Amino acid sequence: MIVDGPTFRRLVHARALLVSAAHDGLSVRQVAARVGLSPFHFIRMFGALFGDTPHQVRTRARLERAKLLLAAGATVTEACVELGFTSVGSFSGLFRRRIGAPPSVYRRAIAVPRRAPLVPGCLGLMSEVPAGAWSNSREAPPR
């Protein structure tokens, strides 16, 4: 299938919309409308150009975002809700089929441990300064 320049640019823009729609909630029909193609023509042209359907591209982008959320320490439920999946079970099943491990196992294997917030050294030393040390000599004495 030969794709002309303007159609190629519209399909590339559509792919970018689908990847960003992984968490924006745009449907394939809405993306097709935004790039000015009928949904059926859009799906056919998109598949011929990129080798995947728009739904497959969006699903892959959602799972990549889920991997980032889980690695950052989000719970499986938080990742599921953030990405707009309707149930934790369907999300977990899809994740396991595509990634090769359940999201909870992936999270435990890759999550970065949360650390206590870092405090600059000068502020850390201030906790050891006696209470009256900050008073100015011109200030009135405390009552």
JSON list of C-alpha atoms in Angstrom, two decimals, residues 1 10 14-15 44-46 51 53 58 67 74 76 79 82 92 97 100 104 109 112 118 121 124 136 139 141 143:
[
{"chain": "A", "resi": 1, "resn": "MET", "atom": "CA", "xyz": [0.00, 0.00, 0.00]},
{"chain": "A", "resi": 10, "resn": "ARG", "atom": "CA", "xyz": [-1.26, 12.28, 9.67]},
{"chain": "A", "resi": 14, "resn": "ALA", "atom": "CA", "xyz": [-1.95, 9.61, 15.07]},
{"chain": "A", "resi": 15, "resn": "ARG", "atom": "CA", "xyz": [0.67, 7.23, 16.46]},
{"chain": "A", "resi": 44, "resn": "ARG", "atom": "CA", "xyz": [-6.18, -0.28, 7.64]},
{"chain": "A", "resi": 45, "resn": "MET", "atom": "CA", "xyz": [-3.62, 2.41, 6.71]},
{"chain": "A", "resi": 46, "resn": "PHE", "atom": "CA", "xyz": [-2.09, 2.43, 10.20]},
{"chain": "A", "resi": 51, "resn": "GLY", "atom": "CA", "xyz": [2.71, -3.31, 11.24]},
{"chain": "A", "resi": 53, "resn": "THR", "atom": "CA", "xyz": [-3.06, -1.98, 14.85]},
{"chain": "A", "resi": 58, "resn": "ARG", "atom": "CA", "xyz": [-1.90, 1.99, 22.59]},
{"chain": "A", "resi": 67, "resn": "LYS", "atom": "CA", "xyz": [6.21, -0.69, 34.08]},
{"chain": "A", "resi": 74, "resn": "ALA", "atom": "CA", "xyz": [3.18, 2.39, 42.74]},
{"chain": "A", "resi": 76, "resn": "VAL", "atom": "CA", "xyz": [-0.67, -2.70, 41.16]},
{"chain": "A", "resi": 79, "resn": "ALA", "atom": "CA", "xyz": [-1.08, 1.56, 38.19]},
{"chain": "A", "resi": 82, "resn": "GLU", "atom": "CA", "xyz": [-3.87, 5.45, 36.60]},
{"chain": "A", "resi": 92, "resn": "SER", "atom": "CA", "xyz": [-2.76, -8.25, 35.68]},
{"chain": "A", "resi": 97, "resn": "ARG", "atom": "CA", "xyz": [0.93, -12.23, 29.02]},
{"chain": "A", "resi": 100, "resn": "GLY", "atom": "CA", "xyz": [6.13, -12.30, 31.18]},
{"chain": "A", "resi": 104, "resn": "SER", "atom": "CA", "xyz": [3.25, -7.68, 41.61]},
{"chain": "A", "resi": 109, "resn": "ALA", "atom": "CA", "xyz": [11.88, -7.34, 41.36]},
{"chain": "A", "resi": 112, "resn": "VAL", "atom": "CA", "xyz": [13.45, 1.27, 43.75]},
{"chain": "A", "resi": 118, "resn": "LEU", "atom": "CA", "xyz": [17.53, 14.16, 51.92]},
{"chain": "A", "resi": 121, "resn": "GLY", "atom": "CA", "xyz": [23.91, 19.40, 55.82]},
{"chain": "A", "resi": 124, "resn": "GLY", "atom": "CA", "xyz": [20.86, 19.03, 59.73]},
{"chain": "A", "resi": 136, "resn": "ASN", "atom": "CA", "xyz": [20.50, 39.04, 68.17]},
{"chain": "A", "resi": 139, "resn": "GLU", "atom": "CA", "xyz": [16.83, 42.07, 70.59]},
{"chain": "A", "resi": 141, "resn": "PRO", "atom": "CA", "xyz": [15.62, 39.58, 76.23]},
{"chain": "A", "resi": 143, "resn": "ARG", "atom": "CA", "xyz": [10.45, 37.22, 79.17]}
]
